[in-house]
Coordinates of N, CA and C in Angstrom, one line a residue:
X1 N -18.8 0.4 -1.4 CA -18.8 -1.1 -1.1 C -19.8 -1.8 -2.1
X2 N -20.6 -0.9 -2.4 CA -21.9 -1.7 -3.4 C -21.3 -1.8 -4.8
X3 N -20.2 -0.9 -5.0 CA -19.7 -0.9 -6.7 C -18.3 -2.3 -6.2
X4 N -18.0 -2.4 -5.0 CA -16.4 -3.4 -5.3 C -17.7 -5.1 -5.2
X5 N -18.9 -5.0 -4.2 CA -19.6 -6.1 -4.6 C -19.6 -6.5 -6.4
X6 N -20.2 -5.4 -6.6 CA -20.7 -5.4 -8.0 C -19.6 -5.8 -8.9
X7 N -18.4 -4.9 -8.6 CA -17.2 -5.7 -9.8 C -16.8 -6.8 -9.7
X8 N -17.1 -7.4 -8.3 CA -16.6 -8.9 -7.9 C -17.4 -9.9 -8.6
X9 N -18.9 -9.6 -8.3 CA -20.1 -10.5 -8.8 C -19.9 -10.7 -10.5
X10 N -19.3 -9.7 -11.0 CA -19.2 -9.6 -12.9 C -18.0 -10.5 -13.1
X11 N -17.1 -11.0 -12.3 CA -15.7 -11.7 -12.4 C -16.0 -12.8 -11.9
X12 N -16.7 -12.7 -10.9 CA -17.2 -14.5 -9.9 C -15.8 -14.2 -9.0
X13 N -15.8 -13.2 -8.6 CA -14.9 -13.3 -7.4 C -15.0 -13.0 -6.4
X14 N -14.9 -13.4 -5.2 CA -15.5 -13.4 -3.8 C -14.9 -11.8 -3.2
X15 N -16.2 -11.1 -2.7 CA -15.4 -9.8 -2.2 C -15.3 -9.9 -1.0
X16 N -15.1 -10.8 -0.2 CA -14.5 -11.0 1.1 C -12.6 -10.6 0.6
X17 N -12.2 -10.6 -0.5 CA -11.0 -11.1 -1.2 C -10.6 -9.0 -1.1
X18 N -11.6 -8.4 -1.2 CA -10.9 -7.0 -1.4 C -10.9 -6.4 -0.3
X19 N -9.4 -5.7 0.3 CA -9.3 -5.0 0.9 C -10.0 -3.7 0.3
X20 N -10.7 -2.8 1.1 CA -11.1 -1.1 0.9 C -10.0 -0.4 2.2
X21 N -9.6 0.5 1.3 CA -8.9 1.0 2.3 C -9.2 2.6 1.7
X22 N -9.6 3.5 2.8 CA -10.7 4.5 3.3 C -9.2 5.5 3.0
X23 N -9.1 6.6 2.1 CA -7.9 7.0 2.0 C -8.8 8.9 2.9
X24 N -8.2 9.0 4.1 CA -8.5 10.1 4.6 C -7.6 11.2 4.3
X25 N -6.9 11.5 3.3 CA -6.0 12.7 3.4 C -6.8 13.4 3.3
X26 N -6.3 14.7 3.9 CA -6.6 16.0 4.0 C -8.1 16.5 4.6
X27 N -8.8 15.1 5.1 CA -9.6 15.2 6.2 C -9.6 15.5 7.4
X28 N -10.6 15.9 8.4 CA -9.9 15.6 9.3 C -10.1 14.2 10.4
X29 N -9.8 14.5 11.3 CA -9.8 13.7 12.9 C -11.0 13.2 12.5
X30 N -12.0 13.9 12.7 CA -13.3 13.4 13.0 C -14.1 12.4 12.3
X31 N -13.7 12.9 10.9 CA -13.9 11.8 9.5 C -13.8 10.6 9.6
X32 N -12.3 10.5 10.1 CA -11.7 9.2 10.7 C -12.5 8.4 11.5
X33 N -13.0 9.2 12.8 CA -13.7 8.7 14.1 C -14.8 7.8 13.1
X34 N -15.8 8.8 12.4 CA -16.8 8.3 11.8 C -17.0 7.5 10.6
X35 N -16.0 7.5 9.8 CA -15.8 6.5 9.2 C -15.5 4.8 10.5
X36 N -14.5 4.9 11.2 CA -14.8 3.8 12.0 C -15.5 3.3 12.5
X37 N -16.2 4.2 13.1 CA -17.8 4.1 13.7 C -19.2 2.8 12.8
X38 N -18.5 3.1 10.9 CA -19.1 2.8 10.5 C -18.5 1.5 10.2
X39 N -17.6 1.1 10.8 CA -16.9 -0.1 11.1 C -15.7 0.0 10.0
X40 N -15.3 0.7 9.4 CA -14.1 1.0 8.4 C -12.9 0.6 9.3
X41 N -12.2 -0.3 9.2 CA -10.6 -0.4 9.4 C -9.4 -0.1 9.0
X42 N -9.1 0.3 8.0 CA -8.2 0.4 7.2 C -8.1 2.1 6.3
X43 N -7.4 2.8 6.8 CA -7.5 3.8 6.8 C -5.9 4.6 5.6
X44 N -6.4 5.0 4.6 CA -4.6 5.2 3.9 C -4.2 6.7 4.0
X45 N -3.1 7.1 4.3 CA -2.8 8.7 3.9 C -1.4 8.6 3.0
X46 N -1.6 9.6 2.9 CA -0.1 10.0 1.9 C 0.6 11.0 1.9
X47 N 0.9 11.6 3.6 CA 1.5 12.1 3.8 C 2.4 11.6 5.4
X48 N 3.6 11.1 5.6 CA 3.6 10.8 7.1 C 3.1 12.0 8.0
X49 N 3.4 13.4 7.9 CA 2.7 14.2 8.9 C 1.3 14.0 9.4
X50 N 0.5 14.4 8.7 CA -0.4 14.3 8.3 C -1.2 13.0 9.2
X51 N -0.3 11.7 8.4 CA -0.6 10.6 9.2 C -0.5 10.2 10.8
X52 N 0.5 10.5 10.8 CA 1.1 10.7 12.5 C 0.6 11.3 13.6
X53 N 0.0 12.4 12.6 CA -0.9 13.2 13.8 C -2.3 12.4 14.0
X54 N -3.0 12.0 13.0 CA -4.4 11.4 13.0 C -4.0 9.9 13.9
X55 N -2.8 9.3 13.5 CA -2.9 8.0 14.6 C -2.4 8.1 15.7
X56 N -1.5 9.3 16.1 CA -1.1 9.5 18.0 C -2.8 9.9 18.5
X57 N -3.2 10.7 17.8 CA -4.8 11.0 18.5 C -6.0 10.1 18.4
X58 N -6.0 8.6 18.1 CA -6.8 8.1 17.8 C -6.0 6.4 18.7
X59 N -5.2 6.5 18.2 CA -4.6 5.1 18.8 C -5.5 4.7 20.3
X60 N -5.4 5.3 21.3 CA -6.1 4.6 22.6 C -7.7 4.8 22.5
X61 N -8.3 5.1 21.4 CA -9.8 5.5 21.1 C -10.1 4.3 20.3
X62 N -9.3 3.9 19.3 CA -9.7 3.3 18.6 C -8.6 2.2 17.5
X63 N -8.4 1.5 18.8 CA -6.5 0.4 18.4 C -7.0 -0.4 17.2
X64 N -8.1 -1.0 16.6 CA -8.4 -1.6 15.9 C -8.0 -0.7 14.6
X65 N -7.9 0.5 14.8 CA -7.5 1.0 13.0 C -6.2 0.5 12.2
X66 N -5.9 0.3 11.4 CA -4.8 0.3 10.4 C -4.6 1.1 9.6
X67 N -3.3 1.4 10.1 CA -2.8 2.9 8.6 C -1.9 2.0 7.6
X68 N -2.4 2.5 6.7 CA -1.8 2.4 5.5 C -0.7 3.9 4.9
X69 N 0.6 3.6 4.6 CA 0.8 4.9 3.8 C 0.8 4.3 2.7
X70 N 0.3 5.8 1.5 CA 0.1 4.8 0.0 C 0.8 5.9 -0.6
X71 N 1.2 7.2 -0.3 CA 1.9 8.3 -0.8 C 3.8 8.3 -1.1
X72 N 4.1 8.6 -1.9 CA 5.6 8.5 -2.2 C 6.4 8.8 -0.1
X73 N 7.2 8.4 -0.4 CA 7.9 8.2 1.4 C 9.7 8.7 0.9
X74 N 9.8 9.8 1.8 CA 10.8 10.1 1.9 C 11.5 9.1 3.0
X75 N 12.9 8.5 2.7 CA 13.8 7.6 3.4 C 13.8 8.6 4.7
X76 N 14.0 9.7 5.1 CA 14.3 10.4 5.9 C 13.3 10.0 7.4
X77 N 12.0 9.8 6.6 CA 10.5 9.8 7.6 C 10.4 7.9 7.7
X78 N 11.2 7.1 7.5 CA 11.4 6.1 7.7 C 10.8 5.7 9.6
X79 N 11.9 6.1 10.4 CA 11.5 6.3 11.6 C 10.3 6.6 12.5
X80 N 10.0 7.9 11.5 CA 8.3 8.0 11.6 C 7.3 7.0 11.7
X81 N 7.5 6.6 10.0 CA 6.2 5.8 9.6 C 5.8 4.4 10.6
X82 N 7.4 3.9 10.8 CA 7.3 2.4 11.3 C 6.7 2.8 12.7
X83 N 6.5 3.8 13.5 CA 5.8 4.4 15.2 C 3.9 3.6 14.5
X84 N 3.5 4.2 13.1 CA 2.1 3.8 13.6 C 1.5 3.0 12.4
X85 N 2.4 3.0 11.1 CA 1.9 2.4 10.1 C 2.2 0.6 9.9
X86 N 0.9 0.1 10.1 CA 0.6 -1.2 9.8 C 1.1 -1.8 8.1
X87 N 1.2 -0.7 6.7 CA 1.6 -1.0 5.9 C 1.9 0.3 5.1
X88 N 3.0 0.2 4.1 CA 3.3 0.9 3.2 C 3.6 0.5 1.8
X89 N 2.9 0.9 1.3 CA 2.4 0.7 0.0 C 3.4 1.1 -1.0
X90 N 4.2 1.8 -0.9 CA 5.1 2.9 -2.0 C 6.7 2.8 -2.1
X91 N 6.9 1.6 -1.2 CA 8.2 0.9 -1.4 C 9.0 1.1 -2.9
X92 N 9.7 1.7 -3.3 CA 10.5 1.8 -4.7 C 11.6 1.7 -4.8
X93 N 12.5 1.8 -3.8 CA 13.7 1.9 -4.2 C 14.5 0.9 -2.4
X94 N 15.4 0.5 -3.2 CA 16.2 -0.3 -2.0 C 16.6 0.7 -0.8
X95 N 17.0 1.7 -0.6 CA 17.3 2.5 0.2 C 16.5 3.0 1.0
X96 N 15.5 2.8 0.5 CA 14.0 3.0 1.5 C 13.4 1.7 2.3
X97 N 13.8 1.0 1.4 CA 13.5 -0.4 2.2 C 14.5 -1.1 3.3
X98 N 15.5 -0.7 3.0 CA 16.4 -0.9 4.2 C 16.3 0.3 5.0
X99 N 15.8 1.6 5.2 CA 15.8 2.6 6.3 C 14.3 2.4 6.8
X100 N 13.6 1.3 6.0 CA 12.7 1.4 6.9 C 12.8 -0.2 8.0
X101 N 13.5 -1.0 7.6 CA 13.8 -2.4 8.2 C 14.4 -1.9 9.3
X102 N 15.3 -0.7 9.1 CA 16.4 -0.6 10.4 C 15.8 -0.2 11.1
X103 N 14.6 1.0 10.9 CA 13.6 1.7 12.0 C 12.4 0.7 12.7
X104 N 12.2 -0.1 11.5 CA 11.1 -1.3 12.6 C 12.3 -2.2 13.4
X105 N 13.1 -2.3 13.2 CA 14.0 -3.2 14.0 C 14.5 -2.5 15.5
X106 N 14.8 -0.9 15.3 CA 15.1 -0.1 16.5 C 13.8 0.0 17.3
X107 N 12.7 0.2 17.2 CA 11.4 0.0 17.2 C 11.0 -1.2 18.3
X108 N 11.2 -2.3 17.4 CA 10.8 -3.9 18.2 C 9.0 -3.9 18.3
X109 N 8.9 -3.6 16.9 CA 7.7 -3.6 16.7 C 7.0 -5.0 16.9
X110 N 5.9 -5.6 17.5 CA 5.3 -7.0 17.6 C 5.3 -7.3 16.4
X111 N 4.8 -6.8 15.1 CA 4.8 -7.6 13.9 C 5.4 -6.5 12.7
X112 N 5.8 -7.8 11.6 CA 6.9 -6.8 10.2 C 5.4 -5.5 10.1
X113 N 6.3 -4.7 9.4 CA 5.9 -3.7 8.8 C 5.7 -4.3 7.5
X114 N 4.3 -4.2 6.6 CA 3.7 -4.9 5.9 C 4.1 -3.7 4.4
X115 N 4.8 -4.5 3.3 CA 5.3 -3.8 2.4 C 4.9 -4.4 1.0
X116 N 4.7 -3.1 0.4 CA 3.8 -3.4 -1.3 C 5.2 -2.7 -2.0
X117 N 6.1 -3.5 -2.9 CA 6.6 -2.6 -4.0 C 6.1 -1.9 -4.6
X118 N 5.9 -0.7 -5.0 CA 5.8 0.2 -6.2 C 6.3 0.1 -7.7
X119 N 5.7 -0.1 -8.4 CA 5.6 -0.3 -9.7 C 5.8 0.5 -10.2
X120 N 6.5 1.5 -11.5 CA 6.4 2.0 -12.3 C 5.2 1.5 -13.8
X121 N 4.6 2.0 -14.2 CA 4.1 0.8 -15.1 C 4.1 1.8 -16.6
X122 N 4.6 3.7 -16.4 CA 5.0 4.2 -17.3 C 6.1 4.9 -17.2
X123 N 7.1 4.3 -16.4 CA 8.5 5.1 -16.5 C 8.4 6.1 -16.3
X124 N 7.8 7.0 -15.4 CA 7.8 8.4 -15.4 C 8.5 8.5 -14.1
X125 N 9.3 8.9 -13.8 CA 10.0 9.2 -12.4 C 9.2 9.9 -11.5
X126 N 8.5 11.1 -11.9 CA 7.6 11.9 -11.0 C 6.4 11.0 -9.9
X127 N 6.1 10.1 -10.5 CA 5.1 9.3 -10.2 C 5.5 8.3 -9.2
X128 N 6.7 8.2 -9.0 CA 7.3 7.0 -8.1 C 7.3 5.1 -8.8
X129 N 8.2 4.5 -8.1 CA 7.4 3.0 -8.6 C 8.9 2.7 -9.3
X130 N 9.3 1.1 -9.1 CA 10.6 0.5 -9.5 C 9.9 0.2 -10.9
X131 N 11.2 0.2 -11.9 CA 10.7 -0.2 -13.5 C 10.7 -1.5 -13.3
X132 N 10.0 -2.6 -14.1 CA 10.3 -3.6 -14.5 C 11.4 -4.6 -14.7
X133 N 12.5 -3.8 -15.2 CA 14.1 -4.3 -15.2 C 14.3 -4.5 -13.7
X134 N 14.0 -3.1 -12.8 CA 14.7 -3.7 -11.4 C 13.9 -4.3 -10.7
X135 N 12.7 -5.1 -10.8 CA 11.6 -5.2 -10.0 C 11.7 -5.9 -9.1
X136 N 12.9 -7.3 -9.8 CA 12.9 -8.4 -9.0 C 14.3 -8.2 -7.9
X137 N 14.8 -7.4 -8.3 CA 16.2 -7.2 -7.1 C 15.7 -6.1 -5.9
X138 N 14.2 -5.7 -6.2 CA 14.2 -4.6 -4.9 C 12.9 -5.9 -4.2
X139 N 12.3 -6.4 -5.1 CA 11.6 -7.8 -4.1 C 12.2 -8.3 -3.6
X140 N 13.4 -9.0 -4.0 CA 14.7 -9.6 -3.4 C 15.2 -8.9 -2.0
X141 N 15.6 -7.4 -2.2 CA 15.6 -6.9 -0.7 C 14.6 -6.4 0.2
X142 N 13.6 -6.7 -0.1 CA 12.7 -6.5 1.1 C 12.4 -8.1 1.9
X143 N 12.2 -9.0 0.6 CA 12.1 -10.3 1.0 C 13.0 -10.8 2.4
X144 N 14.2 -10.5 2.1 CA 15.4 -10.5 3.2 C 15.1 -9.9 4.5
X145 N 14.7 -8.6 4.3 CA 14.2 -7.8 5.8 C 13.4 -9.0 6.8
X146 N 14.1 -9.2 7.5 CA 12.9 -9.8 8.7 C 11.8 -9.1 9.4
X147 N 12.1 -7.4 9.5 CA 11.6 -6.7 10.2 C 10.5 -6.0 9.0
X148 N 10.0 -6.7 7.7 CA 9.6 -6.3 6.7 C 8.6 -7.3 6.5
X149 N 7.4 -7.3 6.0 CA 6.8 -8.7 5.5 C 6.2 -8.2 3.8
X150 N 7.1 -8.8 3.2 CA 6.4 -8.7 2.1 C 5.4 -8.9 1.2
X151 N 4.1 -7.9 1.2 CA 2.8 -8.3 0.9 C 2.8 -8.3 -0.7
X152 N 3.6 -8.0 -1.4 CA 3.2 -7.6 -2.9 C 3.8 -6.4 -3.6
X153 N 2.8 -6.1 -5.2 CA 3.1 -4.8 -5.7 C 1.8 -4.3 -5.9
X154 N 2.1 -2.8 -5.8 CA 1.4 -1.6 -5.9 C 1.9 -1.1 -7.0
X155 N 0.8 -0.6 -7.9 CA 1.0 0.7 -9.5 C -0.4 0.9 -9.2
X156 N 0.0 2.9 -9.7 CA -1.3 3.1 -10.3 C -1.3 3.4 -12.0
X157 N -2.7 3.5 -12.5 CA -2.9 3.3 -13.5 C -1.9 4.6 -14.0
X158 N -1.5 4.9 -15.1 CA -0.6 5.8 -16.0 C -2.2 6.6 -16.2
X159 N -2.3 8.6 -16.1 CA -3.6 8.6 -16.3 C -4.2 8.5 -17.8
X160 N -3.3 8.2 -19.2 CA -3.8 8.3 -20.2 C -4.5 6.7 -20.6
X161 N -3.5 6.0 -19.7 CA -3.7 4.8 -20.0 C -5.0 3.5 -19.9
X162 N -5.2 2.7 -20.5 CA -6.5 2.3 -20.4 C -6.0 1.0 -18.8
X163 N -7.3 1.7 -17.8 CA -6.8 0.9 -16.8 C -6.6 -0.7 -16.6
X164 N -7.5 -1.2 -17.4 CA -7.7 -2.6 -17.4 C -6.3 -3.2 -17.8
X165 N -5.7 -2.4 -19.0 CA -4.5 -2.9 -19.3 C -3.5 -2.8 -18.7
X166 N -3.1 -1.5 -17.7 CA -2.5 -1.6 -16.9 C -2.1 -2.2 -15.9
X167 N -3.5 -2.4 -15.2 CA -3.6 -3.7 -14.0 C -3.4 -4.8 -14.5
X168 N -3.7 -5.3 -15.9 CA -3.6 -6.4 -16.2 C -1.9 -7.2 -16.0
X169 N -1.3 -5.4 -16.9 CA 0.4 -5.9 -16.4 C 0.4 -6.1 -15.2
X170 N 0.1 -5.3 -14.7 CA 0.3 -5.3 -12.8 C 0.3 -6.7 -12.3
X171 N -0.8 -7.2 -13.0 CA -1.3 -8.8 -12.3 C 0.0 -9.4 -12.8
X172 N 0.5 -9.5 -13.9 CA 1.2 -10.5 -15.0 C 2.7 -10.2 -13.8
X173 N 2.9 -9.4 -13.5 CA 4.1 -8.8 -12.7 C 4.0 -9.3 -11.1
X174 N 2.8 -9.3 -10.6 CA 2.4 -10.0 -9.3 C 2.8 -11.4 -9.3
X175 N 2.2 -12.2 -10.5 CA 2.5 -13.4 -10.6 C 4.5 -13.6 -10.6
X176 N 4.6 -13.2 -11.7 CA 6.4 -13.5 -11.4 C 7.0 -13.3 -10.8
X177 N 6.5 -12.6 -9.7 CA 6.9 -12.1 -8.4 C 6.8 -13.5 -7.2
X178 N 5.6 -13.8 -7.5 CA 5.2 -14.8 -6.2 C 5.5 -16.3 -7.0
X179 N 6.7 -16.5 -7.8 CA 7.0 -17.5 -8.6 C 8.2 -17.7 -7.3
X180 N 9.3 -16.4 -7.3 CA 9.9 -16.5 -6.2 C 9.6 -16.3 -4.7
X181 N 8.7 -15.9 -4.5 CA 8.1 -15.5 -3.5 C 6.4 -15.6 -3.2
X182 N 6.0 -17.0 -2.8 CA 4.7 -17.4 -3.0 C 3.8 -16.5 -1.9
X183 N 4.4 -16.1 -1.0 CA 3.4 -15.3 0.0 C 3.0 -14.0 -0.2
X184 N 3.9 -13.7 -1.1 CA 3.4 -12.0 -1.2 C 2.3 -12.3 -2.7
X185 N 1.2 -12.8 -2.2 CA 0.1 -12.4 -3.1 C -1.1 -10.9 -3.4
X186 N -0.7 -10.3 -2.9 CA -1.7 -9.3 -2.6 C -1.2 -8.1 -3.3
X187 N -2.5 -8.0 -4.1 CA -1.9 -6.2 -5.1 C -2.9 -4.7 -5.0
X188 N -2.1 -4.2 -4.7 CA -2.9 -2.8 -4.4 C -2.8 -2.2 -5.0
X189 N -4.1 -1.7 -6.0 CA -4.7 -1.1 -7.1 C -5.5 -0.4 -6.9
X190 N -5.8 0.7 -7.2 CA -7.7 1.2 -8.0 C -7.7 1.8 -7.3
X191 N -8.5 3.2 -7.4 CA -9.1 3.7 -6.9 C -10.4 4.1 -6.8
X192 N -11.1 5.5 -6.3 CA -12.3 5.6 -6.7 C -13.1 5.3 -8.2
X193 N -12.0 6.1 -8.7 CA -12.3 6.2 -10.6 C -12.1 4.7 -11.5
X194 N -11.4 4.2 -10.5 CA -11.0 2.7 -11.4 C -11.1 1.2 -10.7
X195 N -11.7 1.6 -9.4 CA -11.6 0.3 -8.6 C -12.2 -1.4 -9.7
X196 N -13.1 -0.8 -10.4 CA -13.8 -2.1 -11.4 C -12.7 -2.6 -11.8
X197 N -12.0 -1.5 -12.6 CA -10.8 -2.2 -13.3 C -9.4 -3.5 -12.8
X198 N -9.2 -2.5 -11.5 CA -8.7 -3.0 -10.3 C -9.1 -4.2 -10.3
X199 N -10.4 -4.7 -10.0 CA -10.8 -5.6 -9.3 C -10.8 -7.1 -10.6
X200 N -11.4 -6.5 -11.7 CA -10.9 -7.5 -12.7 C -10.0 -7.7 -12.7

């Protein structure tokens, strides 16, 4: 929290503005508890198993949490994810975004399921993330989902790549995005190693 202050203060940008989101994989239960304890809300995994099990055992302990999935998402675990996840980060492809609208919709969840496109930002298939050419017809069908709310895009940095430049596309790509789409402002970037960059 002292380094996302710190990158905000070097930009003049208010860090009420940064979501942290507390990525617990491969932790366990208890992590979770205590991280909350320490008032953390926002919690990411990147596996639905994984996830599923940490939020059926915590949900009546502790309803204020939000899960985030930020890990590539199999169409199949669709069903799954929409039971406990507040957002999904890793949205790439249309067929995932319509299996996941149909499962919040069977569901009748109180609010959309909160959705970040995936970015490619070096064409690497392994890595997940829509290329640039298709970026605007998979925004296009999520936008449409009612049972979807569209927050934005998500890339991570390419690891050779200089992050700042990266994110910088990222931002340039956010904007053309919310040219057609003014509400989905919000970009999910950075991590440990790069959050400064991110935050510039």
């Amino acid at each position: 929290r002292a380094r996302i202050a710190d990158a905000c203060e070097s930009v003049g940008r208010d860090s009420r503005t940064v979501t942290l989101i507390a990525v617990t994989k491969t932790y366990p239960g208890g992590d979770v508890v205590a991280l909350a304890q320490l008032g953390e809300r926002d919690l990411g995994e990147a596996k639905d198993q994984e996830a599923r099990t940490k939020a059926a055992g915590l949900v009546a302990t502790h309803p204020q949490l939000r899960w985030h999935l930020v890990g590539r998402l199999q169409t199949n675990k669709a069903k799954s994810v929409v039971g406990y996840a507040h957002a999904v980060h890793s949205v790439d492809r249309a067929k995932l975004a319509r299996a996941l609208a149909e499962a919040a919709a069977k569901q009748e969840r109180p609010d959309p399921l909160e959705v970040f496109v995936q970015v490619s930002l070096d064409g690497d298939p392994e890595r997940g993330g829509v290329t640039d050419a298709d970026l605007d017809q998979l925004v296009d069908e999520v936008a449409q989902r009612l049972d979807l709310a569209l927050r934005g895009v998500m890339a991570i940095a390419p690891i050779e790549a200089d992050p700042d430049q990266a994110f910088a596309t990222l931002a340039q790509l956010s904007e053309r995005m919310q040219r057609a789409h003014p509400g989905a402002q919000s970009i999910s970037a950075g991590m440990s190693h790069d959050l400064e960059a991110a935050i510039r």
